[in-house]
PDB file of C-alpha atoms in Angstrom:
ATOM      1  CA  MET A   1     -41.863  25.526 -12.100  1.00 73.00           C
ATOM      2  CA  ASN A   2     -39.877  26.333  -8.953  1.00 90.00           C
ATOM      3  CA  ASP A   3     -41.690  26.575  -5.641  1.00 95.00           C
ATOM      4  CA  THR A   4     -40.609  29.328  -3.273  1.00 97.00           C
ATOM      5  CA  ILE A   5     -38.644  28.464  -0.169  1.00 98.00           C
ATOM      6  CA  LYS A   6     -41.384  30.014   1.955  1.00 98.00           C
ATOM      7  CA  SER A   7     -44.067  27.836   0.344  1.00 98.00           C
ATOM      8  CA  ILE A   8     -41.930  24.727   0.883  1.00 98.00           C
ATOM      9  CA  ALA A   9     -41.487  25.686   4.533  1.00 98.00           C
ATOM     10  CA  THR A  10     -45.261  26.049   4.843  1.00 98.00           C
ATOM     11  CA  ILE A  11     -45.805  22.571   3.356  1.00 97.00           C
ATOM     12  CA  MET A  12     -43.188  20.977   5.597  1.00 98.00           C
ATOM     13  CA  ASP A  13     -44.559  22.719   8.679  1.00 97.00           C
ATOM     14  CA  ASP A  14     -47.652  20.486   8.486  1.00 95.00           C
ATOM     15  CA  LEU A  15     -45.739  17.228   7.911  1.00 97.00           C
ATOM     16  CA  ASP A  16     -44.133  14.630  10.142  1.00 96.00           C
ATOM     17  CA  GLY A  17     -42.241  11.470   9.225  1.00 97.00           C
ATOM     18  CA  ILE A  18     -39.688  12.838   6.758  1.00 98.00           C
ATOM     19  CA  LEU A  19     -37.005  10.858   4.906  1.00 98.00           C
ATOM     20  CA  LEU A  20     -34.132  12.813   3.352  1.00 98.00           C
ATOM     21  CA  PHE A  21     -32.252  11.348   0.392  1.00 98.00           C
ATOM     22  CA  PRO A  22     -28.726  12.524  -0.543  1.00 97.00           C
ATOM     23  CA  HIS A  23     -27.180  11.337  -3.790  1.00 93.00           C
ATOM     24  CA  VAL A  24     -25.140   8.153  -4.032  1.00 88.00           C
ATOM     25  CA  ASN A  25     -21.487   8.669  -3.020  1.00 86.00           C
ATOM     26  CA  ALA A  26     -22.636  11.571  -0.880  1.00 92.00           C
ATOM     27  CA  ASP A  27     -20.225  14.489  -0.513  1.00 93.00           C
ATOM     28  CA  GLY A  28     -19.949  17.378   1.926  1.00 95.00           C
ATOM     29  CA  ASP A  29     -22.813  19.340   0.405  1.00 97.00           C
ATOM     30  CA  ALA A  30     -25.170  16.353   0.293  1.00 97.00           C
ATOM     31  CA  ILE A  31     -24.427  15.156   3.831  1.00 98.00           C
ATOM     32  CA  GLY A  32     -24.103  18.657   5.274  1.00 98.00           C
ATOM     33  CA  SER A  33     -27.404  19.801   3.766  1.00 98.00           C
ATOM     34  CA  CYS A  34     -29.281  16.663   4.795  1.00 98.00           C
ATOM     35  CA  THR A  35     -27.920  16.682   8.338  1.00 98.00           C
ATOM     36  CA  ALA A  36     -28.579  20.398   8.827  1.00 98.00           C
ATOM     37  CA  LEU A  37     -32.192  20.018   7.737  1.00 98.00           C
ATOM     38  CA  CYS A  38     -32.679  16.800   9.719  1.00 98.00           C
ATOM     39  CA  LEU A  39     -31.423  18.455  12.919  1.00 98.00           C
ATOM     40  CA  ALA A  40     -33.633  21.487  12.288  1.00 98.00           C
ATOM     41  CA  LEU A  41     -36.729  19.323  11.727  1.00 98.00           C
ATOM     42  CA  ARG A  42     -36.018  17.335  14.887  1.00 98.00           C
ATOM     43  CA  SER A  43     -35.635  20.567  16.848  1.00 98.00           C
ATOM     44  CA  LEU A  44     -39.185  21.394  15.744  1.00 98.00           C
ATOM     45  CA  GLY A  45     -40.446  18.088  17.144  1.00 98.00           C
ATOM     46  CA  LYS A  46     -40.628  16.223  13.838  1.00 98.00           C
ATOM     47  CA  SER A  47     -39.456  12.685  13.081  1.00 98.00           C
ATOM     48  CA  ALA A  48     -36.769  12.869  10.388  1.00 98.00           C
ATOM     49  CA  TYR A  49     -33.996  10.621   9.117  1.00 98.00           C
ATOM     50  CA  ILE A  50     -31.435  10.536   6.305  1.00 98.00           C
ATOM     51  CA  MET A  51     -31.780   7.397   4.187  1.00 98.00           C
ATOM     52  CA  MET A  52     -28.244   6.389   3.187  1.00 97.00           C
ATOM     53  CA  LYS A  53     -26.784   2.918   2.661  1.00 94.00           C
ATOM     54  CA  GLU A  54     -23.109   3.848   2.423  1.00 92.00           C
ATOM     55  CA  PRO A  55     -20.707   4.644   5.254  1.00 91.00           C
ATOM     56  CA  ILE A  56     -20.149   8.332   5.870  1.00 93.00           C
ATOM     57  CA  PRO A  57     -16.779   9.445   4.393  1.00 90.00           C
ATOM     58  CA  LYS A  58     -13.993   9.601   6.972  1.00 88.00           C
ATOM     59  CA  ASN A  59     -13.401  13.318   6.540  1.00 91.00           C
ATOM     60  CA  LEU A  60     -17.088  13.992   7.249  1.00 95.00           C
ATOM     61  CA  ASP A  61     -17.504  11.722  10.265  1.00 95.00           C
ATOM     62  CA  PHE A  62     -17.899  14.760  12.532  1.00 97.00           C
ATOM     63  CA  LEU A  63     -21.328  15.266  10.912  1.00 97.00           C
ATOM     64  CA  ASP A  64     -22.615  11.980  12.320  1.00 96.00           C
ATOM     65  CA  PHE A  65     -25.346  13.100  14.714  1.00 97.00           C
ATOM     66  CA  GLY A  66     -27.394   9.913  14.586  1.00 97.00           C
ATOM     67  CA  CYS A  67     -29.472  11.120  11.651  1.00 98.00           C
ATOM     68  CA  ILE A  68     -28.337   8.548   9.074  1.00 98.00           C
ATOM     69  CA  THR A  69     -30.063   5.187   8.778  1.00 97.00           C
ATOM     70  CA  ASP A  70     -30.356   2.305   6.330  1.00 96.00           C
ATOM     71  CA  ASN A  71     -33.364   0.855   8.149  1.00 95.00           C
ATOM     72  CA  ALA A  72     -36.248   0.859   5.690  1.00 91.00           C
ATOM     73  CA  SER A  73     -38.829   0.655   8.501  1.00 93.00           C
ATOM     74  CA  VAL A  74     -37.320   3.365  10.707  1.00 95.00           C
ATOM     75  CA  LEU A  75     -40.562   5.350  10.320  1.00 96.00           C
ATOM     76  CA  ASP A  76     -44.024   3.779  10.552  1.00 95.00           C
ATOM     77  CA  GLU A  77     -45.336   6.395   8.139  1.00 97.00           C
ATOM     78  CA  VAL A  78     -43.409   8.540   5.676  1.00 98.00           C
ATOM     79  CA  GLN A  79     -45.310  11.700   4.881  1.00 98.00           C
ATOM     80  CA  LEU A  80     -42.484  13.191   2.797  1.00 98.00           C
ATOM     81  CA  SER A  81     -39.605  11.797   0.776  1.00 98.00           C
ATOM     82  CA  LEU A  82     -37.209  14.663  -0.011  1.00 98.00           C
ATOM     83  CA  MET A  83     -34.184  14.552  -2.303  1.00 97.00           C
ATOM     84  CA  LEU A  84     -31.395  16.978  -1.437  1.00 98.00           C
ATOM     85  CA  ASP A  85     -28.489  17.900  -3.714  1.00 96.00           C
ATOM     86  CA  CYS A  86     -29.830  15.555  -6.414  1.00 93.00           C
ATOM     87  CA  ASN A  87     -32.877  14.703  -8.466  1.00 90.00           C
ATOM     88  CA  GLY A  88     -33.920  11.533 -10.239  1.00 89.00           C
ATOM     89  CA  LEU A  89     -34.080   7.889  -9.216  1.00 91.00           C
ATOM     90  CA  ASN A  90     -30.708   7.213 -10.843  1.00 86.00           C
ATOM     91  CA  ARG A  91     -29.111   9.348  -8.114  1.00 88.00           C
ATOM     92  CA  ILE A  92     -30.473   7.208  -5.246  1.00 94.00           C
ATOM     93  CA  PRO A  93     -29.819   3.624  -6.442  1.00 90.00           C
ATOM     94  CA  GLY A  94     -30.837   0.917  -4.000  1.00 94.00           C
ATOM     95  CA  ARG A  95     -33.182   3.254  -2.127  1.00 97.00           C
ATOM     96  CA  GLU A  96     -36.070   3.421  -4.602  1.00 96.00           C
ATOM     97  CA  ALA A  97     -38.441   1.416  -2.385  1.00 96.00           C
ATOM     98  CA  GLU A  98     -37.817   3.705   0.578  1.00 97.00           C
ATOM     99  CA  TRP A  99     -38.359   6.739  -1.665  1.00 97.00           C
ATOM    100  CA  GLU A 100     -41.732   5.443  -2.826  1.00 96.00           C
ATOM    101  CA  ARG A 101     -42.958   5.241   0.789  1.00 97.00           C
ATOM    102  CA  GLY A 102     -43.353   9.016   0.901  1.00 97.00           C
ATOM    103  CA  ARG A 103     -46.907  10.263   0.526  1.00 97.00           C
ATOM    104  CA  LEU A 104     -45.440  13.470  -0.879  1.00 98.00           C
ATOM    105  CA  LYS A 105     -42.278  13.805  -2.965  1.00 97.00           C
ATOM    106  CA  GLY A 106     -39.994  16.832  -2.956  1.00 97.00           C
ATOM    107  CA  CYS A 107     -36.631  17.978  -4.314  1.00 97.00           C
ATOM    108  CA  ILE A 108     -34.186  20.723  -3.318  1.00 97.00           C
ATOM    109  CA  ASP A 109     -31.093  20.942  -5.501  1.00 96.00           C
ATOM    110  CA  HIS A 110     -28.639  23.285  -7.173  1.00 95.00           C
ATOM    111  CA  HIS A 111     -27.725  21.172 -10.199  1.00 89.00           C
ATOM    112  CA  ALA A 112     -28.982  22.336 -13.584  1.00 79.00           C
ATOM    113  CA  THR A 113     -29.393  18.780 -14.876  1.00 69.00           C
ATOM    114  CA  THR A 114     -32.852  17.494 -14.023  1.00 70.00           C
ATOM    115  CA  SER A 115     -34.616  14.151 -14.291  1.00 72.00           C
ATOM    116  CA  LYS A 116     -38.115  13.553 -15.618  1.00 75.00           C
ATOM    117  CA  ASP A 117     -38.621  10.139 -14.030  1.00 79.00           C
ATOM    118  CA  ILE A 118     -40.321  11.571 -10.920  1.00 88.00           C
ATOM    119  CA  ARG A 119     -43.303  13.840 -10.463  1.00 91.00           C
ATOM    120  CA  TYR A 120     -42.453  16.027  -7.485  1.00 95.00           C
ATOM    121  CA  ASP A 121     -45.168  17.597  -5.363  1.00 96.00           C
ATOM    122  CA  PHE A 122     -42.774  20.495  -4.839  1.00 97.00           C
ATOM    123  CA  LYS A 123     -39.234  21.346  -5.865  1.00 96.00           C
ATOM    124  CA  ARG A 124     -36.683  24.117  -5.628  1.00 96.00           C
ATOM    125  CA  ILE A 125     -33.819  24.062  -8.162  1.00 95.00           C
ATOM    126  CA  GLU A 126     -31.268  26.906  -7.988  1.00 95.00           C
ATOM    127  CA  PRO A 127     -28.394  26.367 -10.459  1.00 93.00           C
ATOM    128  CA  LYS A 128     -26.846  29.674  -9.387  1.00 93.00           C
ATOM    129  CA  ALA A 129     -26.548  28.553  -5.770  1.00 96.00           C
ATOM    130  CA  ALA A 130     -22.987  27.514  -4.987  1.00 95.00           C
ATOM    131  CA  ALA A 131     -24.244  24.669  -2.802  1.00 97.00           C
ATOM    132  CA  THR A 132     -27.531  23.099  -1.812  1.00 98.00           C
ATOM    133  CA  GLY A 133     -26.504  24.090   1.710  1.00 98.00           C
ATOM    134  CA  GLU A 134     -27.206  27.721   0.794  1.00 98.00           C
ATOM    135  CA  ILE A 135     -30.819  26.843  -0.006  1.00 98.00           C
ATOM    136  CA  ILE A 136     -31.183  24.722   3.109  1.00 98.00           C
ATOM    137  CA  TYR A 137     -29.892  27.562   5.285  1.00 98.00           C
ATOM    138  CA  ARG A 138     -32.712  29.779   4.022  1.00 98.00           C
ATOM    139  CA  LEU A 139     -35.277  26.976   4.374  1.00 98.00           C
ATOM    140  CA  ILE A 140     -34.273  26.380   7.999  1.00 98.00           C
ATOM    141  CA  LYS A 141     -34.709  30.096   8.694  1.00 98.00           C
ATOM    142  CA  ASP A 142     -38.172  30.061   7.090  1.00 98.00           C
ATOM    143  CA  LEU A 143     -39.108  26.969   9.099  1.00 98.00           C
ATOM    144  CA  GLY A 144     -38.414  29.022  12.204  1.00 98.00           C
ATOM    145  CA  ALA A 145     -35.719  26.696  13.519  1.00 98.00           C
ATOM    146  CA  GLU A 146     -32.654  27.981  15.362  1.00 98.00           C
ATOM    147  CA  ILE A 147     -29.282  27.799  13.621  1.00 98.00           C
ATOM    148  CA  THR A 148     -27.474  25.880  16.349  1.00 98.00           C
ATOM    149  CA  LEU A 149     -23.742  25.224  16.392  1.00 98.00           C
ATOM    150  CA  ASP A 150     -24.228  21.717  14.954  1.00 98.00           C
ATOM    151  CA  ILE A 151     -26.414  23.064  12.144  1.00 98.00           C
ATOM    152  CA  ALA A 152     -23.916  25.859  11.460  1.00 98.00           C
ATOM    153  CA  ASN A 153     -21.126  23.310  11.134  1.00 98.00           C
ATOM    154  CA  CYS A 154     -23.240  21.310   8.674  1.00 98.00           C
ATOM    155  CA  ILE A 155     -24.077  24.340   6.543  1.00 98.00           C
ATOM    156  CA  PHE A 156     -20.478  25.534   6.491  1.00 98.00           C
ATOM    157  CA  THR A 157     -19.331  22.053   5.431  1.00 98.00           C
ATOM    158  CA  ALA A 158     -21.856  22.040   2.598  1.00 98.00           C
ATOM    159  CA  ILE A 159     -20.725  25.401   1.268  1.00 98.00           C
ATOM    160  CA  THR A 160     -16.964  25.094   1.751  1.00 96.00           C
ATOM    161  CA  THR A 161     -16.756  21.663   0.095  1.00 94.00           C
ATOM    162  CA  ASP A 162     -18.811  22.627  -2.960  1.00 92.00           C
ATOM    163  CA  THR A 163     -16.923  25.899  -3.439  1.00 92.00           C
ATOM    164  CA  GLY A 164     -13.471  24.376  -2.996  1.00 87.00           C
ATOM    165  CA  ASN A 165     -12.986  26.289   0.244  1.00 90.00           C
ATOM    166  CA  PHE A 166     -14.476  29.393  -1.417  1.00 93.00           C
ATOM    167  CA  GLN A 167     -12.001  29.250  -4.325  1.00 86.00           C
ATOM    168  CA  HIS A 168     -14.154  27.834  -7.155  1.00 83.00           C
ATOM    169  CA  THR A 169     -15.856  30.121  -9.649  1.00 84.00           C
ATOM    170  CA  ASN A 170     -19.307  29.131  -8.342  1.00 89.00           C
ATOM    171  CA  THR A 171     -18.596  31.065  -5.121  1.00 93.00           C
ATOM    172  CA  THR A 172     -20.865  34.111  -4.849  1.00 96.00           C
ATOM    173  CA  SER A 173     -21.433  37.003  -2.483  1.00 97.00           C
ATOM    174  CA  ARG A 174     -24.311  34.996  -0.963  1.00 97.00           C
ATOM    175  CA  SER A 175     -21.883  32.172  -0.150  1.00 97.00           C
ATOM    176  CA  HIS A 176     -19.824  34.618   1.899  1.00 98.00           C
ATOM    177  CA  GLU A 177     -22.895  36.296   3.402  1.00 98.00           C
ATOM    178  CA  ILE A 178     -24.229  32.990   4.742  1.00 98.00           C
ATOM    179  CA  ALA A 179     -20.794  32.061   6.052  1.00 97.00           C
ATOM    180  CA  GLY A 180     -20.688  35.467   7.731  1.00 97.00           C
ATOM    181  CA  HIS A 181     -23.963  34.719   9.529  1.00 98.00           C
ATOM    182  CA  LEU A 182     -22.555  31.398  10.746  1.00 98.00           C
ATOM    183  CA  TYR A 183     -19.706  33.223  12.484  1.00 97.00           C
ATOM    184  CA  LYS A 184     -22.347  34.807  14.742  1.00 97.00           C
ATOM    185  CA  VAL A 185     -23.309  31.388  16.131  1.00 98.00           C
ATOM    186  CA  GLU A 186     -21.676  30.903  19.511  1.00 97.00           C
ATOM    187  CA  GLY A 187     -18.772  28.473  19.317  1.00 98.00           C
ATOM    188  CA  PHE A 188     -18.539  28.394  15.527  1.00 98.00           C
ATOM    189  CA  ASN A 189     -14.969  28.127  14.228  1.00 97.00           C
ATOM    190  CA  SER A 190     -14.412  27.744  10.505  1.00 97.00           C
ATOM    191  CA  LYS A 191     -10.763  26.776  10.988  1.00 96.00           C
ATOM    192  CA  THR A 192     -11.775  23.820  13.145  1.00 96.00           C
ATOM    193  CA  ILE A 193     -14.243  22.553  10.528  1.00 97.00           C
ATOM    194  CA  SER A 194     -11.828  23.117   7.642  1.00 95.00           C
ATOM    195  CA  ALA A 195      -9.146  21.162   9.475  1.00 95.00           C
ATOM    196  CA  LEU A 196     -11.544  18.261  10.035  1.00 95.00           C
ATOM    197  CA  ILE A 197     -12.443  18.199   6.338  1.00 93.00           C
ATOM    198  CA  TYR A 198      -9.086  18.831   4.671  1.00 89.00           C
ATOM    199  CA  ASP A 199      -6.278  18.101   7.123  1.00 89.00           C
ATOM    200  CA  ARG A 200      -6.779  14.518   8.261  1.00 88.00           C
ATOM    201  CA  ARG A 201      -4.884  12.508   5.652  1.00 88.00           C
ATOM    202  CA  SER A 202      -3.184   9.282   6.667  1.00 91.00           C
ATOM    203  CA  LYS A 203       0.306   8.492   5.390  1.00 95.00           C
ATOM    204  CA  GLU A 204      -1.225   5.542   3.520  1.00 96.00           C
ATOM    205  CA  ALA A 205      -3.643   7.888   1.746  1.00 95.00           C
ATOM    206  CA  LEU A 206      -0.778  10.155   0.720  1.00 96.00           C
ATOM    207  CA  GLN A 207       1.154   7.180  -0.617  1.00 97.00           C
ATOM    208  CA  MET A 208      -1.898   5.995  -2.520  1.00 97.00           C
ATOM    209  CA  GLU A 209      -2.379   9.478  -3.985  1.00 97.00           C
ATOM    210  CA  SER A 210       1.240   9.536  -5.092  1.00 97.00           C
ATOM    211  CA  ALA A 211       0.806   6.182  -6.851  1.00 97.00           C
ATOM    212  CA  VAL A 212      -2.244   7.435  -8.741  1.00 98.00           C
ATOM    213  CA  LEU A 213      -0.620  10.737  -9.727  1.00 98.00           C
ATOM    214  CA  SER A 214       2.539   9.001 -10.928  1.00 97.00           C
ATOM    215  CA  ASP A 215       0.469   6.985 -13.407  1.00 97.00           C
ATOM    216  CA  LEU A 216      -1.625   9.768 -14.965  1.00 98.00           C
ATOM    217  CA  GLU A 217      -2.372   9.776 -18.671  1.00 98.00           C
ATOM    218  CA  PHE A 218      -2.593  12.965 -20.710  1.00 98.00           C
ATOM    219  CA  PHE A 219      -4.593  13.593 -23.867  1.00 98.00           C
ATOM    220  CA  ALA A 220      -5.401  16.486 -26.207  1.00 97.00           C
ATOM    221  CA  GLY A 221      -1.938  17.988 -25.987  1.00 97.00           C
ATOM    222  CA  GLY A 222      -1.911  17.875 -22.197  1.00 97.00           C
ATOM    223  CA  LYS A 223      -5.295  19.562 -21.749  1.00 97.00           C
ATOM    224  CA  LEU A 224      -6.952  16.422 -20.369  1.00 98.00           C
ATOM    225  CA  ALA A 225      -5.571  14.486 -17.408  1.00 98.00           C
ATOM    226  CA  VAL A 226      -6.913  11.021 -16.590  1.00 98.00           C
ATOM    227  CA  GLY A 227      -6.225   9.061 -13.406  1.00 98.00           C
ATOM    228  CA  ARG A 228      -7.443   5.737 -12.054  1.00 98.00           C
ATOM    229  CA  VAL A 229      -8.033   4.504  -8.531  1.00 98.00           C
ATOM    230  CA  THR A 230      -8.230   0.738  -8.774  1.00 97.00           C
ATOM    231  CA  GLN A 231      -9.207  -1.806  -6.173  1.00 97.00           C
ATOM    232  CA  LYS A 232      -5.629  -3.098  -6.318  1.00 97.00           C
ATOM    233  CA  ILE A 233      -4.221   0.313  -5.412  1.00 97.00           C
ATOM    234  CA  LEU A 234      -6.642   0.631  -2.493  1.00 97.00           C
ATOM    235  CA  THR A 235      -5.689  -2.836  -1.257  1.00 97.00           C
ATOM    236  CA  ASP A 236      -1.960  -2.220  -1.702  1.00 97.00           C
ATOM    237  CA  TYR A 237      -2.072   0.887   0.482  1.00 97.00           C
ATOM    238  CA  GLY A 238      -4.883  -0.133   2.846  1.00 96.00           C
ATOM    239  CA  CYS A 239      -7.124   2.775   1.878  1.00 94.00           C
ATOM    240  CA  SER A 240     -10.845   3.273   1.310  1.00 91.00           C
ATOM    241  CA  MET A 241     -12.236   4.941  -1.793  1.00 91.00           C
ATOM    242  CA  ASP A 242     -13.331   8.090   0.044  1.00 86.00           C
ATOM    243  CA  GLU A 243      -9.650   8.789   0.798  1.00 91.00           C
ATOM    244  CA  ALA A 244      -9.149   9.418  -2.930  1.00 92.00           C
ATOM    245  CA  ASP A 245     -11.533  12.364  -3.036  1.00 84.00           C
ATOM    246  CA  GLY A 246      -8.854  15.074  -3.107  1.00 87.00           C
ATOM    247  CA  ILE A 247      -6.821  13.583  -5.941  1.00 95.00           C
ATOM    248  CA  ILE A 248      -8.742  15.225  -8.752  1.00 95.00           C
ATOM    249  CA  GLN A 249      -8.007  18.667  -7.332  1.00 91.00           C
ATOM    250  CA  ARG A 250      -4.302  17.849  -7.474  1.00 95.00           C
ATOM    251  CA  MET A 251      -4.765  16.835 -11.100  1.00 97.00           C
ATOM    252  CA  MET A 252      -6.435  20.162 -11.859  1.00 95.00           C
ATOM    253  CA  SER A 253      -3.456  22.029 -10.386  1.00 95.00           C
ATOM    254  CA  ILE A 254      -1.219  20.788 -13.212  1.00 97.00           C
ATOM    255  CA  ASP A 255      -0.226  23.596 -15.565  1.00 97.00           C
ATOM    256  CA  GLY A 256      -2.018  23.362 -18.913  1.00 97.00           C
ATOM    257  CA  VAL A 257      -4.735  20.961 -17.769  1.00 97.00           C
ATOM    258  CA  GLU A 258      -8.217  22.197 -18.685  1.00 97.00           C
ATOM    259  CA  GLY A 259     -10.109  19.058 -17.725  1.00 97.00           C
ATOM    260  CA  ALA A 260      -9.545  16.091 -15.443  1.00 98.00           C
ATOM    261  CA  CYS A 261     -11.158  12.703 -15.047  1.00 98.00           C
ATOM    262  CA  LEU A 262     -10.583  10.390 -12.102  1.00 98.00           C
ATOM    263  CA  PHE A 263     -11.919   6.877 -12.581  1.00 98.00           C
ATOM    264  CA  LYS A 264     -12.809   5.048  -9.358  1.00 97.00           C
ATOM    265  CA  GLU A 265     -13.146   1.295  -9.639  1.00 97.00           C
ATOM    266  CA  THR A 266     -15.672   0.189  -7.025  1.00 91.00           C
ATOM    267  CA  ASP A 267     -15.504  -3.421  -8.207  1.00 89.00           C
ATOM    268  CA  GLU A 268     -14.518  -5.253 -11.406  1.00 86.00           C
ATOM    269  CA  ASN A 269     -17.759  -4.286 -13.171  1.00 92.00           C
ATOM    270  CA  ASN A 270     -18.595  -0.900 -11.656  1.00 94.00           C
ATOM    271  CA  VAL A 271     -16.743   2.368 -12.157  1.00 97.00           C
ATOM    272  CA  ARG A 272     -17.443   5.945 -11.135  1.00 94.00           C
ATOM    273  CA  ALA A 273     -15.915   8.904 -12.946  1.00 97.00           C
ATOM    274  CA  SER A 274     -15.339  12.287 -11.292  1.00 95.00           C
ATOM    275  CA  LEU A 275     -14.957  15.118 -13.801  1.00 96.00           C
ATOM    276  CA  ARG A 276     -13.579  18.633 -13.368  1.00 95.00           C
ATOM    277  CA  GLY A 277     -13.053  21.569 -15.715  1.00 95.00           C
ATOM    278  CA  ARG A 278     -10.950  24.672 -15.284  1.00 93.00           C
ATOM    279  CA  SER A 279     -12.818  27.349 -17.222  1.00 90.00           C
ATOM    280  CA  TYR A 280     -14.668  26.380 -20.388  1.00 93.00           C
ATOM    281  CA  VAL A 281     -15.037  22.585 -20.486  1.00 95.00           C
ATOM    282  CA  ASN A 282     -18.667  21.519 -20.014  1.00 94.00           C
ATOM    283  CA  MET A 283     -18.265  18.451 -17.832  1.00 95.00           C
ATOM    284  CA  ALA A 284     -21.989  18.222 -17.046  1.00 91.00           C
ATOM    285  CA  LYS A 285     -22.701  17.771 -20.764  1.00 93.00           C
ATOM    286  CA  ALA A 286     -20.025  15.081 -21.039  1.00 96.00           C
ATOM    287  CA  ALA A 287     -21.385  13.255 -17.984  1.00 94.00           C
ATOM    288  CA  ALA A 288     -24.952  13.453 -19.303  1.00 92.00           C
ATOM    289  CA  VAL A 289     -23.945  11.325 -22.306  1.00 95.00           C
ATOM    290  CA  PHE A 290     -23.665   8.427 -19.854  1.00 94.00           C
ATOM    291  CA  GLY A 291     -26.614   9.274 -17.607  1.00 88.00           C
ATOM    292  CA  GLY A 292     -24.633  11.391 -15.159  1.00 86.00           C
ATOM    293  CA  GLY A 293     -24.778  15.077 -14.379  1.00 82.00           C
ATOM    294  CA  GLY A 294     -23.613  17.886 -12.151  1.00 82.00           C
ATOM    295  CA  HIS A 295     -22.269  21.371 -12.727  1.00 83.00           C
ATOM    296  CA  THR A 296     -20.559  22.737 -15.812  1.00 87.00           C
ATOM    297  CA  LEU A 297     -17.128  22.489 -14.210  1.00 89.00           C
ATOM    298  CA  ALA A 298     -17.761  19.616 -11.777  1.00 89.00           C
ATOM    299  CA  ALA A 299     -19.749  16.528 -12.682  1.00 90.00           C
ATOM    300  CA  GLY A 300     -19.730  12.761 -12.590  1.00 91.00           C
ATOM    301  CA  CYS A 301     -21.166   9.576 -14.037  1.00 92.00           C
ATOM    302  CA  SER A 302     -21.176   5.833 -13.387  1.00 92.00           C
ATOM    303  CA  PHE A 303     -20.606   2.765 -15.529  1.00 95.00           C
ATOM    304  CA  HIS A 304     -21.677  -0.820 -14.976  1.00 95.00           C
ATOM    305  CA  LYS A 305     -18.607  -1.880 -16.915  1.00 96.00           C
ATOM    306  CA  SER A 306     -14.967  -2.714 -16.443  1.00 97.00           C
ATOM    307  CA  LEU A 307     -12.447   0.069 -15.936  1.00 97.00           C
ATOM    308  CA  LYS A 308     -11.063  -0.395 -19.452  1.00 97.00           C
ATOM    309  CA  GLU A 309     -14.531  -0.346 -21.007  1.00 97.00           C
ATOM    310  CA  ALA A 310     -15.471   2.802 -19.093  1.00 97.00           C
ATOM    311  CA  SER A 311     -12.210   4.477 -20.126  1.00 98.00           C
ATOM    312  CA  ASP A 312     -12.720   3.578 -23.785  1.00 98.00           C
ATOM    313  CA  LEU A 313     -16.197   5.116 -23.730  1.00 98.00           C
ATOM    314  CA  LEU A 314     -15.608   8.293 -21.736  1.00 98.00           C
ATOM    315  CA  ILE A 315     -12.139   9.485 -22.761  1.00 98.00           C
ATOM    316  CA  PRO A 316     -13.061  10.225 -26.426  1.00 98.00           C
ATOM    317  CA  VAL A 317     -16.023  12.318 -25.217  1.00 98.00           C
ATOM    318  CA  LEU A 318     -13.758  14.245 -22.851  1.00 98.00           C
ATOM    319  CA  ILE A 319     -11.153  14.828 -25.554  1.00 98.00           C
ATOM    320  CA  ASP A 320     -13.859  16.400 -27.717  1.00 97.00           C
ATOM    321  CA  ALA A 321     -15.001  18.488 -24.748  1.00 97.00           C
ATOM    322  CA  VAL A 322     -11.567  19.973 -23.984  1.00 97.00           C
ATOM    323  CA  ASN A 323     -10.911  20.619 -27.679  1.00 95.00           C
ATOM    324  CA  VAL A 324     -14.060  22.720 -28.137  1.00 84.00           C
ATOM    325  CA  ARG A 325     -14.054  26.268 -26.795  1.00 69.00           C
ATOM    326  CA  HIS A 326     -17.392  28.045 -26.547  1.00 52.00           C
TER     327      HIS A 326
END
């Protein structure tokens, strides 16, 4: 059962020592939501940190306000461990011990796929929310914290990245209403934030993107596009994996493509797959076959296998998905 945002605010009002957990390979919604809430909690005099063991993506480095840590003992006592934009231990690999430190466990998410491996003391799951940042905005208001310029920038980042700059079908009137409220914060400038997120590509990243796009494979009569970012490609062009994040959107812009899969080789035995659908392809269902999840039209999963092995497993499932209209 879902707890109300007001009841969650009441619970958190009495707590101190809070660890926030975004999902692995954290994106704009995960980092934006966590940072917004962390800043709000600190403004209320609470000790709060984001537990994350990966570097912040380059296009989100402006959200680094000193909230992120990988220090397991940063807090003497953890009264609350709170997952944001994810649920389930499989979404926070390598941080399970830190998670277990929390006396209470909570979850705030907008993904329909849920895990049963944790008993939460409270949770709020809103699949109709375009971004977890929308929920966090309301929680911050109920906590009685001020929406400062830094918090506004975090919330806007969360919403704009998960809605594809307000172009994806998950965008709702509430998405625009919250963005409208952010414009009332002194100094807020959506163009500045959008430029930081989307318009800072290096020439090496563009060359790397071109190499990936030139080697796409197509299946199911052109309805499925598959690309691969290998360690060799990253080395050849001197890029990091986070610089490949926009490639799948380019793949989805190809006429006739209904679904896209971008494999990301993190090492020779570990591969992540980002999945996107245009209108009817249920990518969350396809990802769930391999322990992943997400939204109907945007999901992902991971494989502890070689790139070829991961491709051989996932591509047939995706072909079936794009060939079945509901």
